[in-house]
Tab-separated table of C-alpha atoms and ligand atoms in Angstrom:
chain	number	residue	atom	x	y	z
A	4	MET	CA	9.742	2.445	-3.080
A	5	ALA	CA	12.817	4.521	-2.424
A	6	ALA	CA	15.861	2.620	-1.267
A	7	PRO	CA	16.681	3.220	2.339
A	8	VAL	CA	19.641	5.399	3.260
A	9	THR	CA	22.808	3.459	4.122
A	10	ILE	CA	25.015	4.443	7.004
A	11	TYR	CA	28.498	2.873	6.958
A	12	GLY	CA	30.056	2.522	10.361
A	13	ILE	CA	29.642	0.841	13.715
A	14	PRO	CA	27.766	2.306	16.742
A	15	ARG	CA	31.030	2.480	18.713
A	16	SER	CA	32.462	5.164	16.487
A	17	ARG	CA	31.549	8.614	15.189
A	18	ALA	CA	28.748	6.771	13.317
A	19	PHE	CA	26.930	7.047	16.633
A	20	ARG	CA	26.156	10.640	15.791
A	21	ASN	CA	24.487	9.607	12.610
A	22	LEU	CA	22.545	6.820	14.198
A	23	TRP	CA	21.209	9.352	16.691
A	24	ALA	CA	20.153	11.777	13.868
A	25	ALA	CA	18.626	8.955	11.885
A	26	GLU	CA	16.659	7.715	14.871
A	27	GLU	CA	15.576	11.276	15.690
A	28	VAL	CA	13.972	11.780	12.213
A	29	ARG	CA	12.766	8.091	12.005
A	30	LEU	CA	14.866	7.701	8.894
A	31	ASP	CA	14.443	4.601	6.724
A	32	TYR	CA	18.045	3.443	6.910
A	33	VAL	CA	20.295	0.432	7.157
A	34	LEU	CA	23.577	0.295	9.005
A	35	GLU	CA	26.230	-1.344	6.928
A	36	PRO	CA	28.780	-2.535	9.520
A	37	THR	CA	32.146	-1.137	8.619
A	38	ASP	CA	34.766	-0.950	11.400
A	39	PHE	CA	37.599	1.524	11.660
A	40	VAL	CA	40.451	-1.032	11.404
A	41	THR	CA	39.794	-3.268	8.480
A	42	GLY	CA	36.384	-2.142	7.133
A	43	VAL	CA	37.722	1.318	6.234
A	44	LYS	CA	40.575	-0.208	4.239
A	45	SER	CA	38.431	-2.215	1.790
A	46	GLU	CA	38.489	-1.061	-1.783
A	47	ALA	CA	34.691	-0.796	-1.889
A	48	PHE	CA	34.668	1.534	1.144
A	49	ILE	CA	37.535	3.685	-0.066
A	50	ALA	CA	35.617	4.172	-3.347
A	51	LEU	CA	32.883	5.772	-1.109
A	52	ASN	CA	35.246	7.641	1.261
A	53	PRO	CA	38.703	8.254	0.019
A	54	ASN	CA	39.658	9.323	3.588
A	55	ALA	CA	39.200	5.645	4.641
A	56	LYS	CA	37.312	6.713	7.746
A	57	ILE	CA	33.818	6.005	9.027
A	58	PRO	CA	31.124	7.182	8.933
A	59	ALA	CA	29.880	7.553	5.453
A	60	LEU	CA	26.306	7.822	4.097
A	61	LYS	CA	24.746	6.861	0.848
A	62	ASP	CA	21.355	8.244	-0.189
A	63	GLY	CA	20.584	7.215	-3.731
A	64	ALA	CA	23.402	8.560	-5.886
A	65	LEU	CA	24.616	10.885	-3.135
A	66	VAL	CA	27.599	9.896	-1.037
A	67	LEU	CA	28.627	11.973	2.002
A	68	TRP	CA	31.345	11.646	4.602
A	69	GLU	CA	32.199	13.793	7.744
A	70	SER	CA	29.926	12.831	10.466
A	71	LEU	CA	28.639	16.279	11.438
A	72	ALA	CA	28.041	17.295	7.774
A	73	ILE	CA	26.076	14.033	7.331
A	74	ASN	CA	23.897	15.090	10.320
A	75	LEU	CA	23.190	18.541	8.785
A	76	TYR	CA	22.104	16.740	5.574
A	77	ILE	CA	19.853	14.284	7.464
A	78	ALA	CA	18.269	17.148	9.436
A	79	ARG	CA	17.845	19.426	6.446
A	80	LYS	CA	16.339	16.673	4.218
A	81	TYR	CA	14.487	14.505	6.625
A	82	GLY	CA	14.095	16.262	9.974
A	83	GLU	CA	11.514	19.022	9.894
A	84	GLY	CA	11.598	19.535	13.636
A	85	LEU	CA	15.354	19.285	13.843
A	86	TRP	CA	16.153	21.821	11.174
A	87	PRO	CA	16.242	25.472	12.322
A	88	ALA	CA	13.164	27.458	11.282
A	89	THR	CA	14.948	30.678	10.143
A	90	VAL	CA	18.006	31.356	8.012
A	91	GLU	CA	19.563	33.143	11.030
A	92	ASP	CA	19.175	29.943	13.098
A	93	GLU	CA	20.576	27.915	10.217
A	94	GLY	CA	23.661	30.184	10.524
A	95	ARG	CA	23.804	29.397	14.257
A	96	ALA	CA	23.549	25.663	13.580
A	97	PHE	CA	26.444	25.884	11.136
A	98	MET	CA	28.387	27.850	13.699
A	99	TRP	CA	27.871	25.345	16.447
A	100	THR	CA	28.650	22.476	14.163
A	101	LEU	CA	31.993	23.930	13.045
A	102	TRP	CA	32.717	25.008	16.601
A	103	THR	CA	32.213	21.481	17.660
A	104	ALA	CA	34.517	20.095	15.022
A	105	THR	CA	37.271	22.660	15.537
A	106	GLU	CA	37.088	23.904	19.181
A	107	LEU	CA	35.747	20.961	21.084
A	108	GLU	CA	36.416	17.706	19.407
A	109	PRO	CA	40.231	17.903	18.833
A	110	ILE	CA	41.082	18.754	22.405
A	111	GLN	CA	38.595	16.250	23.764
A	112	MET	CA	40.112	13.574	21.538
A	113	GLN	CA	43.553	14.348	22.885
A	114	TRP	CA	42.138	13.580	26.388
A	115	ALA	CA	40.205	10.532	25.183
A	116	TYR	CA	43.024	8.918	23.180
A	117	ASN	CA	45.390	9.232	26.120
A	118	SER	CA	42.863	8.262	28.785
A	119	PHE	CA	40.942	5.283	27.411
A	120	VAL	CA	40.836	4.900	23.670
A	121	ARG	CA	44.473	3.746	23.029
A	122	PRO	CA	45.998	0.775	24.642
A	123	PRO	CA	47.567	1.671	28.045
A	124	GLU	CA	51.131	1.459	26.787
A	125	GLN	CA	50.388	4.041	24.042
A	126	ARG	CA	48.822	6.640	26.396
A	127	ASP	CA	50.629	9.751	27.445
A	128	PRO	CA	49.357	10.962	30.841
A	129	ALA	CA	50.720	14.479	30.265
A	130	LEU	CA	48.706	14.763	26.996
A	131	ALA	CA	45.681	13.344	28.827
A	132	ALA	CA	45.942	15.956	31.575
A	133	ALA	CA	46.514	18.774	29.097
A	134	GLY	CA	43.503	17.580	27.115
A	135	ALA	CA	41.298	17.499	30.201
A	136	GLU	CA	42.485	20.981	31.112
A	137	GLY	CA	41.978	22.331	27.578
A	138	MET	CA	38.398	21.042	27.442
A	139	LYS	CA	37.490	23.492	30.191
A	140	LYS	CA	37.592	26.320	27.659
A	141	PRO	CA	34.976	25.038	25.170
A	142	TYR	CA	32.802	23.647	27.898
A	143	GLY	CA	33.098	27.009	29.663
A	144	VAL	CA	31.801	28.699	26.514
A	145	LEU	CA	28.854	26.290	26.395
A	146	GLU	CA	28.133	26.992	30.108
A	147	THR	CA	27.992	30.697	29.504
A	148	VAL	CA	25.799	30.414	26.399
A	149	LEU	CA	23.383	28.023	28.089
A	150	GLY	CA	23.309	30.353	31.041
A	151	SER	CA	22.185	33.352	28.949
A	152	GLY	CA	19.433	31.656	26.865
A	153	GLY	CA	18.315	28.189	26.277
A	154	PRO	CA	17.163	25.744	27.313
A	155	TYR	CA	18.692	24.678	23.984
A	156	LEU	CA	21.433	26.172	21.901
A	157	LEU	CA	19.151	28.034	19.463
A	158	GLY	CA	16.540	28.754	22.084
A	159	GLN	CA	13.346	26.900	22.999
A	160	GLY	CA	13.584	23.779	20.814
A	161	PHE	CA	16.029	20.894	20.379
A	162	THR	CA	17.700	21.221	16.947
A	163	ILE	CA	20.479	19.725	14.902
A	164	ALA	CA	22.746	22.256	16.698
A	165	ASP	CA	22.099	20.497	19.980
A	166	LEU	CA	22.433	17.069	18.406
A	167	ASN	CA	25.788	17.777	16.832
A	168	VAL	CA	27.329	19.326	19.904
A	169	ALA	CA	25.755	16.820	22.365
A	170	SER	CA	26.791	13.825	20.309
A	171	VAL	CA	30.433	14.956	20.408
A	172	ALA	CA	30.202	15.827	24.118
A	173	TYR	CA	28.746	12.297	24.769
A	174	THR	CA	32.311	10.964	24.609
A	175	ALA	CA	33.180	13.077	27.759
A	176	TRP	CA	29.801	12.407	29.321
A	177	PHE	CA	29.964	8.592	28.903
A	178	ASN	CA	33.669	8.367	29.911
A	179	GLY	CA	33.542	10.218	33.219
A	180	TRP	CA	34.973	13.638	32.432
A	181	ASP	CA	34.117	15.947	35.397
A	182	PHE	CA	31.211	18.156	34.444
A	183	GLY	CA	30.915	19.408	38.029
A	184	PRO	CA	32.125	22.964	37.176
A	185	PHE	CA	29.648	23.034	34.228
A	186	PRO	CA	26.206	22.323	35.744
A	187	LYS	CA	24.250	23.944	32.932
A	188	VAL	CA	26.139	21.861	30.326
A	189	LYS	CA	25.515	18.773	32.374
A	190	ARG	CA	21.766	19.463	32.646
A	191	TRP	CA	21.464	20.213	28.932
A	192	LEU	CA	23.511	17.056	27.980
A	193	ASP	CA	21.427	14.913	30.295
A	194	THR	CA	18.283	16.202	28.668
A	195	CYS	CA	19.591	15.652	25.104
A	196	LEU	CA	20.998	12.190	25.839
A	197	GLU	CA	17.723	11.077	27.483
A	198	ARG	CA	15.650	11.820	24.398
A	199	PRO	CA	14.063	8.569	23.107
A	200	ALA	CA	16.038	8.675	19.783
A	201	ALA	CA	19.339	9.243	21.694
A	202	ARG	CA	18.476	6.371	23.981
A	203	ARG	CA	17.972	4.084	20.965
A	204	ALA	CA	21.296	5.111	19.520
A	205	ARG	CA	22.972	4.784	22.865
A	206	GLU	CA	21.573	1.338	23.296
A	207	MET	CA	23.370	0.369	20.007
A	208	ARG	CA	26.548	2.154	21.134
A	209	GLU	CA	26.661	1.012	24.722
A	210	ALA	CA	25.803	-2.572	23.943
A	211	ALA	CA	28.627	-2.737	21.397
B	16	GSH	N1	36.182	14.087	10.847
B	16	GSH	C1	35.742	12.769	10.626
B	16	GSH	C2	36.594	11.799	11.418
B	16	GSH	C3	36.270	10.379	11.043
B	16	GSH	C4	37.142	9.419	11.892
B	16	GSH	O1	38.227	9.790	12.389
B	16	GSH	N2	36.662	8.167	12.090
B	16	GSH	C5	37.395	7.149	12.717
B	16	GSH	C6	36.464	6.248	13.517
B	16	GSH	S1	35.401	7.166	14.720
B	16	GSH	C7	38.082	6.244	11.730
B	16	GSH	O2	37.416	5.799	10.819
B	16	GSH	N3	39.327	6.043	11.876
B	16	GSH	C8	40.096	5.155	10.962
B	16	GSH	C9	41.534	5.636	10.703
B	16	GSH	O3	41.811	6.778	11.173
B	16	GSH	O4	42.267	4.871	10.245
B	16	GSH	C10	34.231	12.602	10.858
B	16	GSH	O5	33.824	13.314	11.805
B	16	GSH	O6	33.543	11.869	10.195
Protein backbone atom coordinates (compact mmCIF):
# COMPACT_ATOMS: atom_id res chain seq x y z
CA MET A 1 0.00 0.00 0.00
CA ALA A 2 1.34 3.43 -0.91
CA ALA A 3 2.46 5.56 1.99
CA PRO A 4 0.14 8.48 2.64
CA VAL A 5 1.16 11.93 1.65
CA THR A 6 2.59 14.02 4.52
CA ILE A 7 1.69 17.67 4.96
CA TYR A 8 3.98 19.57 7.32
CA GLY A 9 2.40 22.51 9.06
CA ILE A 10 -0.44 23.47 11.36
CA PRO A 11 -4.00 24.40 10.34
CA ARG A 12 -3.53 27.98 11.57
CA SER A 13 -0.99 28.77 8.86
CA ARG A 14 -0.72 28.64 5.09
CA ALA A 15 -0.96 24.85 5.48
CA PHE A 16 -4.72 25.51 5.72
CA ARG A 17 -4.70 25.84 1.93
CA ASN A 18 -3.19 22.40 1.53
CA LEU A 19 -5.55 20.84 4.06
CA TRP A 20 -8.46 22.22 2.06
CA ALA A 21 -7.06 20.83 -1.22
CA ALA A 22 -6.29 17.49 0.44
CA GLU A 23 -9.82 17.28 1.83
CA GLU A 24 -11.27 18.30 -1.52
CA VAL A 25 -9.64 15.33 -3.32
CA ARG A 26 -10.03 12.96 -0.34
CA LEU A 27 -6.26 12.52 -0.25
CA ASP A 28 -4.79 9.82 1.96
CA TYR A 29 -2.61 12.17 4.01
CA VAL A 30 -1.20 12.79 7.45
CA LEU A 31 -0.57 16.17 8.98
CA GLU A 32 2.82 16.32 10.65
CA PRO A 33 2.39 19.17 13.15
CA THR A 34 5.15 21.69 12.46
CA ASP A 35 4.73 25.21 13.77
CA PHE A 36 6.18 28.40 12.32
CA VAL A 37 8.20 29.36 15.40
CA THR A 38 10.21 26.32 16.49
CA GLY A 39 9.06 23.53 14.16
CA VAL A 40 10.39 25.27 11.06
CA LYS A 41 13.82 25.64 12.70
CA SER A 42 14.45 21.95 13.32
CA GLU A 43 17.25 20.38 11.30
CA ALA A 44 14.91 17.69 10.04
CA PHE A 45 12.45 20.25 8.69
CA ILE A 46 15.10 22.48 7.13
CA ALA A 47 16.35 19.40 5.29
CA LEU A 48 12.91 19.31 3.66
CA ASN A 49 12.42 23.03 3.17
CA PRO A 50 15.57 25.15 3.18
CA ASN A 51 13.36 28.25 3.46
CA ALA A 52 12.44 27.12 7.00
CA LYS A 53 8.77 27.88 6.37
CA ILE A 54 5.59 25.85 6.47
CA PRO A 55 3.91 24.25 4.66
CA ALA A 56 5.83 21.47 2.96
CA LEU A 57 4.60 18.24 1.42
CA LYS A 58 6.19 14.85 1.01
CA ASP A 59 4.79 12.32 -1.44
CA GLY A 60 7.09 9.32 -1.70
CA ALA A 61 10.49 10.71 -2.73
CA LEU A 62 9.02 14.04 -3.81
CA VAL A 63 9.30 17.03 -1.50
CA LEU A 64 7.53 20.29 -2.32
CA TRP A 65 7.22 23.66 -0.65
CA GLU A 66 5.25 26.81 -1.55
CA SER A 67 1.65 26.36 -0.49
CA LEU A 68 0.01 27.29 -3.79
CA ALA A 69 2.39 25.14 -5.85
CA ILE A 70 1.64 22.24 -3.52
CA ASN A 71 -2.04 22.74 -4.28
CA LEU A 72 -1.44 22.71 -8.04
CA TYR A 73 0.36 19.40 -7.57
CA ILE A 74 -2.35 17.90 -5.39
CA ALA A 75 -5.01 18.92 -7.91
CA ARG A 76 -3.00 17.75 -10.92
CA LYS A 77 -2.14 14.36 -9.45
CA TYR A 78 -5.11 13.51 -7.27
CA GLY A 79 -8.00 15.81 -8.09
CA GLU A 80 -9.70 14.94 -11.33
CA GLY A 81 -12.54 17.36 -10.80
CA LEU A 82 -10.34 20.11 -9.42
CA TRP A 83 -7.88 20.16 -12.31
CA PRO A 84 -8.91 22.19 -15.38
CA ALA A 85 -10.12 20.16 -18.33
CA THR A 86 -8.23 22.00 -21.09
CA VAL A 87 -4.69 23.30 -21.57
CA GLU A 88 -6.15 26.81 -21.90
CA ASP A 89 -7.86 26.49 -18.54
CA GLU A 90 -4.63 25.14 -17.05
CA GLY A 91 -3.06 28.41 -18.23
CA ARG A 92 -5.82 30.33 -16.47
CA ALA A 93 -5.29 28.33 -13.28
CA PHE A 94 -1.56 29.14 -13.36
CA MET A 95 -2.44 32.79 -13.99
CA TRP A 96 -4.82 33.01 -11.03
CA THR A 97 -2.38 31.18 -8.78
CA LEU A 98 0.50 33.53 -9.57
CA TRP A 99 -1.82 36.53 -9.39
CA THR A 100 -2.86 35.47 -5.92
CA ALA A 101 0.74 35.07 -4.78
CA THR A 102 1.94 38.36 -6.23
CA GLU A 103 -1.01 40.78 -6.49
CA LEU A 104 -3.26 39.75 -3.61
CA GLU A 105 -1.35 38.05 -0.81
CA PRO A 106 1.48 40.57 -0.17
CA ILE A 107 -0.82 43.58 0.25
CA GLN A 108 -3.31 41.50 2.24
CA MET A 109 -0.51 40.33 4.55
CA GLN A 110 0.55 43.95 5.09
CA TRP A 111 -2.98 44.60 6.36
CA ALA A 112 -3.11 41.34 8.34
CA TYR A 113 0.28 41.69 10.05
CA ASN A 114 -0.54 45.21 11.16
CA SER A 115 -4.15 44.54 12.13
CA PHE A 116 -4.20 41.23 14.02
CA VAL A 117 -1.25 38.89 13.32
CA ARG A 118 1.54 40.74 15.14
CA PRO A 119 1.34 41.63 18.82
CA PRO A 120 -0.33 45.05 19.27
CA GLU A 121 2.91 46.87 20.09
CA GLN A 122 4.43 45.74 16.77
CA ARG A 123 1.52 46.88 14.59
CA ASP A 124 1.72 50.00 12.46
CA PRO A 125 -1.77 51.47 11.96
CA ALA A 126 -0.64 53.45 8.89
CA LEU A 127 0.58 50.25 7.20
CA ALA A 128 -2.67 48.51 8.19
CA ALA A 129 -4.73 51.29 6.62
CA ALA A 130 -2.58 51.38 3.47
CA GLY A 131 -2.88 47.59 3.21
CA ALA A 132 -6.67 47.70 3.54
CA GLU A 133 -6.79 50.42 0.88
CA GLY A 134 -4.41 48.52 -1.42
CA MET A 135 -6.50 45.34 -1.19
CA LYS A 136 -9.31 47.15 -3.00
CA LYS A 137 -7.40 46.88 -6.28
CA PRO A 138 -7.06 43.08 -6.51
CA TYR A 139 -10.51 42.51 -5.02
CA GLY A 140 -11.85 45.00 -7.59
CA VAL A 141 -10.27 42.89 -10.34
CA LEU A 142 -11.94 39.77 -8.94
CA GLU A 143 -15.28 41.59 -8.73
CA THR A 144 -15.04 42.56 -12.41
CA VAL A 145 -14.04 39.08 -13.56
CA LEU A 146 -16.74 37.35 -11.53
CA GLY A 147 -19.25 39.85 -12.93
CA SER A 148 -18.41 39.00 -16.52
CA GLY A 149 -18.44 35.21 -16.29
CA GLY A 150 -18.58 32.70 -13.56
CA PRO A 151 -19.97 31.56 -11.29
CA TYR A 152 -16.38 30.34 -10.83
CA LEU A 153 -13.07 31.77 -12.04
CA LEU A 154 -12.75 29.41 -14.98
CA GLY A 155 -16.48 29.25 -15.70
CA GLN A 156 -19.08 26.78 -14.56
CA GLY A 157 -17.10 24.50 -12.25
CA PHE A 158 -15.08 24.93 -9.06
CA THR A 159 -11.38 24.26 -9.79
CA ILE A 160 -7.99 24.64 -8.18
CA ALA A 161 -7.98 28.24 -9.46
CA ASP A 162 -10.89 29.02 -7.12
CA LEU A 163 -9.36 27.05 -4.27
CA ASN A 164 -6.01 28.85 -4.49
CA VAL A 165 -7.53 32.33 -4.67
CA ALA A 166 -10.28 31.63 -2.11
CA SER A 167 -7.89 30.04 0.39
CA VAL A 168 -5.79 33.22 0.36
CA ALA A 169 -8.86 35.48 0.49
CA TYR A 170 -10.05 33.43 3.48
CA THR A 171 -7.69 35.48 5.68
CA ALA A 172 -9.61 38.65 4.83
CA TRP A 173 -12.99 36.90 4.95
CA PHE A 174 -12.37 35.36 8.37
CA ASN A 175 -10.86 38.50 9.89
CA GLY A 176 -13.55 40.98 9.02
CA TRP A 177 -12.21 42.91 6.03
CA ASP A 178 -15.13 44.83 4.50
CA PHE A 179 -16.30 42.97 1.38
CA GLY A 180 -19.32 45.31 1.12
CA PRO A 181 -18.09 47.00 -2.09
CA PHE A 182 -17.36 43.58 -3.62
CA PRO A 183 -20.65 41.64 -3.42
CA LYS A 184 -19.79 39.20 -6.21
CA VAL A 185 -16.50 38.34 -4.52
CA LYS A 186 -18.34 37.88 -1.23
CA ARG A 187 -20.94 35.57 -2.81
CA TRP A 188 -18.25 33.53 -4.61
CA LEU A 189 -16.11 33.30 -1.45
CA ASP A 190 -19.09 32.26 0.69
CA THR A 191 -19.88 29.51 -1.81
CA CYS A 192 -16.28 28.27 -1.96
CA LEU A 193 -15.80 28.36 1.81
CA GLU A 194 -19.05 26.50 2.46
CA ARG A 195 -17.99 23.50 0.39
CA PRO A 196 -17.87 20.37 2.58
CA ALA A 197 -14.08 20.02 2.12
CA ALA A 198 -13.54 23.69 2.95
CA ARG A 199 -15.68 23.27 6.05
CA ARG A 200 -13.59 20.30 7.18
CA ALA A 201 -10.38 22.31 6.73
CA ARG A 202 -11.95 25.33 8.41
CA GLU A 203 -12.97 23.21 11.38
CA MET A 204 -9.30 22.31 11.86
CA ARG A 205 -8.21 25.93 11.31
CA GLU A 206 -10.90 27.62 13.38
CA ALA A 207 -10.63 25.17 16.30
CA ALA A 208 -6.88 25.74 16.50
N1 LIG B 1 5.32 31.65 0.07
C1 LIG B 1 5.31 30.67 1.13
C2 LIG B 1 5.22 31.39 2.47
C3 LIG B 1 5.36 30.43 3.63
C4 LIG B 1 5.31 31.16 4.97
O1 LIG B 1 5.63 32.37 5.08
N2 LIG B 1 4.92 30.41 6.01
C5 LIG B 1 4.89 30.96 7.34
C6 LIG B 1 3.72 30.37 8.13
S1 LIG B 1 2.17 30.68 7.36
C7 LIG B 1 6.16 30.56 8.07
O2 LIG B 1 6.50 29.39 8.09
N3 LIG B 1 6.86 31.51 8.68
C8 LIG B 1 8.05 31.23 9.44
C9 LIG B 1 9.06 32.29 9.30
O3 LIG B 1 8.90 33.19 8.44
O4 LIG B 1 10.04 32.24 10.06
C10 LIG B 1 4.13 29.71 0.93
O5 LIG B 1 3.10 30.14 0.40
O6 LIG B 1 4.25 28.53 1.28
